[in-house]
Amino acid sequence: MAVILLAGGAGYIGSHTAVELLNVGHDVVIADNFCNSSPEAVKRVEQITGKNVKLYEVDITDREKLAVVFEENKIDAVIHFAGLKAVGESVQKPLVYYRNNIDTTLSLMENMNKYGVKNIIFSSSATVYGEENPVPYLETMKRGVCTNPYGWTKAMMEQILEDAAVADKELSVILLRYFNPIGAHESGLIGEDPRGIPNNLMPYVSQVAVGKRECLTIFGNDYPTADGTCTRDYIHVTDLAIGHVKAVDYILNNRCVEIFNLGTGTPYSVTEIVDTFEKVNNIKVNHVYGDRRPGDLAECYANADKAWQVLGWKTERSLADMCRDSWNWQKNNPNGYNN
Ligand code: NAD
Ligand code: UD1
């Protein structure tokens, strides 16, 4: 079994991935500065799995401080989750986003180079397909024109990693393009804990249901979709986490430079999400229809065949599971990790 460094591993997707890696017997090292997470998430990962995680509080942009993590551990592969991810904020503070997201990547890659670590899996996003490509998105499509600095950081980091793999024939790179992760671990012990007003749909729905917010605004019901609201490829975060375990197995056994979509391949509309959440949890979610949100695409979903063909991975959890587990986390932790 291998030692896997999760950069940004205390966050939403990283903590769920840590659980699944530990469950199959890997050792997990987490490096995080908690700028958007809490050490409590790592304690909960240990509680769920009954295993220890080696945790470093470090700003990953700080190459020298990060070197200690590489010095003290014989790392086999890195999964790079560490980044800022709020689209709206990235438009307000582009330099902060470019600095943090690009520098975490360079600092990780430079340390990997120095310490001879040859495997990196990167958290990319469906956002890199841009506005031009038709759905469903296929990995063979060209990266598109991104609509915001956050998206551009993802596109640039993909390019940086691909260039590094051209120069170093021993370096393996997997770019995972996530679609819309929602849900939480079935224990209800870890989940998404956004700071302030949530930008994303599911945390907003859950906070309305729990009474923290009054009403959800559905952004637009005049899109060219079946019910007029936008459709997305929502994926249970545990399925997503298991996708990382499969990517780790693959990268440890193959020299590769590969892109994989991690989605279900099935789009659901905003209205379907709200209806399913209400039905499976037997709770009301107050909502109104409002204006479109600038920058939103009508539809976004994956062709998920490649991950199945190459990694042997596909999603197993339903939309009902996603809604149930999101609510289970929210109602047990109304204030996230600050209970
Ligand atoms: P998150 O904010 O919960 O996790 C990111 C983690 O990185 C946090 O724990 C944060 O504290 C840490 N971090 C950020 N900058 C750091 C730095 N300089 N040094 C050390 N730690 C740092 O986000 P998430 O939802 O778990 O997303 C993980 C990754 O996946 C991100 O790169 C994100 O852009 C990408 N992604 C997320 C989604 C999504 O919908 N959640 C979709 C596509 C891609
Ligand atoms: C957003 C980002 C995307 C990022 C992804 C995951 C934008 C334009 N895109 O995608 O780059 O990779 O998050 O972090 O921000 N919705 C409502 N009301 C709400 C919130 C959302 O109706 O209060 C709708 C949106 O219009 C959208 C759907 O719900 O149709 C999902 O929204 P969201 O969770 O923000 O994800 P994306 O827009 O797909």
Tab-separated table of N, CA and C and ligand atoms in Angstrom, residues 85 87 125 127 148 150 179-181 199-202 204 216-219 230-232 234 270 293-297, ligand 2:
chain	number	residue	atom	x	y	z
A	85	LYS	N	-11.938	28.349	-4.557
A	85	LYS	CA	-12.894	27.816	-5.539
A	85	LYS	C	-14.183	28.611	-5.715
A	87	VAL	N	-16.355	31.073	-7.451
A	87	VAL	CA	-16.328	31.715	-8.768
A	87	VAL	C	-16.515	33.235	-8.658
A	125	SER	N	-11.892	20.788	-13.175
A	125	SER	CA	-13.328	21.059	-13.144
A	125	SER	C	-13.907	21.024	-14.554
A	127	THR	N	-15.597	23.123	-15.654
A	127	THR	CA	-15.590	24.515	-16.109
A	127	THR	C	-14.581	24.736	-17.251
A	148	ASN	N	-14.441	32.974	-16.066
A	148	ASN	CA	-14.048	33.651	-14.818
A	148	ASN	C	-12.638	33.224	-14.429
A	150	TYR	N	-11.404	31.910	-11.726
A	150	TYR	CA	-11.313	30.567	-11.131
A	150	TYR	C	-11.141	29.522	-12.234
A	179	PHE	N	-17.583	17.130	-12.013
A	179	PHE	CA	-18.820	17.832	-12.353
A	179	PHE	C	-19.374	18.441	-11.048
A	180	ASN	N	-20.588	18.197	-10.610
A	180	ASN	CA	-21.076	18.926	-9.421
A	180	ASN	C	-21.175	18.026	-8.188
A	181	PRO	N	-20.125	18.001	-7.361
A	181	PRO	CA	-20.166	17.144	-6.177
A	181	PRO	C	-21.141	17.679	-5.126
A	199	ASN	N	-22.510	29.668	-2.170
A	199	ASN	CA	-22.643	30.010	-3.587
A	199	ASN	C	-23.318	28.878	-4.340
A	200	ASN	N	-23.090	27.655	-3.869
A	200	ASN	CA	-23.549	26.482	-4.619
A	200	ASN	C	-24.939	26.035	-4.166
A	201	LEU	N	-25.570	25.316	-5.054
A	201	LEU	CA	-26.991	24.998	-4.869
A	201	LEU	C	-27.270	24.154	-3.620
A	202	MET	N	-26.606	23.000	-3.495
A	202	MET	CA	-27.011	22.064	-2.443
A	202	MET	C	-26.831	22.614	-1.027
A	204	TYR	N	-27.046	25.609	-0.159
A	204	TYR	CA	-28.099	26.623	0.018
A	204	TYR	C	-29.428	25.938	0.320
A	216	LEU	N	-34.748	29.880	-1.015
A	216	LEU	CA	-33.837	29.660	-2.147
A	216	LEU	C	-34.364	30.423	-3.357
A	217	THR	N	-33.469	31.123	-4.036
A	217	THR	CA	-33.846	31.688	-5.337
A	217	THR	C	-33.330	30.757	-6.424
A	218	ILE	N	-34.226	30.274	-7.245
A	218	ILE	CA	-33.811	29.457	-8.401
A	218	ILE	C	-33.476	30.433	-9.531
A	219	PHE	N	-32.222	30.359	-9.965
A	219	PHE	CA	-31.725	31.354	-10.925
A	219	PHE	C	-32.184	31.041	-12.342
A	230	CYS	N	-31.766	25.260	-15.116
A	230	CYS	CA	-30.491	24.699	-15.621
A	230	CYS	C	-30.330	23.247	-15.202
A	231	THR	N	-29.634	22.490	-16.017
A	231	THR	CA	-29.317	21.112	-15.624
A	231	THR	C	-27.818	20.963	-15.376
A	232	ARG	N	-27.512	20.091	-14.403
A	232	ARG	CA	-26.120	19.801	-14.050
A	232	ARG	C	-25.970	18.310	-13.793
A	234	TYR	N	-24.896	16.186	-11.170
A	234	TYR	CA	-24.592	16.117	-9.736
A	234	TYR	C	-24.043	14.736	-9.411
A	270	VAL	N	-32.499	22.081	-11.630
A	270	VAL	CA	-32.575	22.665	-10.287
A	270	VAL	C	-33.907	22.268	-9.636
A	293	ARG	N	-28.474	33.724	-13.242
A	293	ARG	CA	-27.189	34.167	-12.673
A	293	ARG	C	-26.212	34.343	-13.834
A	294	PRO	N	-25.563	35.526	-13.920
A	294	PRO	CA	-24.649	35.742	-15.046
A	294	PRO	C	-23.585	34.639	-15.102
A	295	GLY	N	-23.297	34.165	-16.298
A	295	GLY	CA	-22.238	33.163	-16.473
A	295	GLY	C	-22.732	31.725	-16.420
A	296	ASP	N	-23.984	31.488	-15.981
A	296	ASP	CA	-24.480	30.110	-15.902
A	296	ASP	C	-24.765	29.552	-17.291
A	297	LEU	N	-24.387	28.286	-17.478
A	297	LEU	CA	-24.734	27.582	-18.717
A	297	LEU	C	-26.068	26.873	-18.507
B	2	UD1	C1	-20.384	26.515	-10.133
B	2	UD1	C2	-19.345	27.271	-10.899
B	2	UD1	C3	-18.341	26.295	-11.494
B	2	UD1	C4	-17.733	25.442	-10.387
B	2	UD1	C5	-18.880	24.734	-9.654
B	2	UD1	C6	-18.406	23.897	-8.509
B	2	UD1	C7	-20.508	29.299	-11.674
B	2	UD1	C8	-20.989	30.050	-12.873
B	2	UD1	N1	-19.963	28.082	-11.923
B	2	UD1	O1	-21.016	25.648	-11.039
B	2	UD1	O2	-17.309	26.993	-12.148
B	2	UD1	O3	-16.853	24.470	-10.932
B	2	UD1	O4	-19.777	25.724	-9.145
B	2	UD1	O5	-17.870	24.702	-7.489
B	2	UD1	O6	-20.594	29.768	-10.553
B	2	UD1	N2	-28.533	27.705	-8.373
B	2	UD1	C9	-29.721	28.310	-8.027
B	2	UD1	N3	-29.782	28.997	-6.839
B	2	UD1	C10	-28.726	29.076	-5.985
B	2	UD1	C11	-27.505	28.436	-6.343
B	2	UD1	C12	-27.448	27.769	-7.560
B	2	UD1	O7	-30.710	28.248	-8.769
B	2	UD1	O8	-28.834	29.734	-4.925
B	2	UD1	C13	-28.478	26.956	-9.644
B	2	UD1	C14	-27.447	27.515	-10.611
B	2	UD1	O9	-28.053	28.465	-11.456
B	2	UD1	C15	-27.047	26.250	-11.365
B	2	UD1	C16	-27.239	25.108	-10.361
B	2	UD1	O10	-28.065	25.645	-9.338
B	2	UD1	O11	-27.925	26.029	-12.418
B	2	UD1	C17	-25.942	24.639	-9.753
B	2	UD1	O12	-25.240	25.787	-9.269
B	2	UD1	P1	-23.843	25.656	-8.488
B	2	UD1	O13	-23.987	24.704	-7.370
B	2	UD1	O14	-23.399	27.043	-8.178
B	2	UD1	O15	-22.889	24.966	-9.553
B	2	UD1	P2	-22.521	25.405	-11.063
B	2	UD1	O16	-23.183	26.645	-11.467
B	2	UD1	O17	-22.734	24.223	-11.937
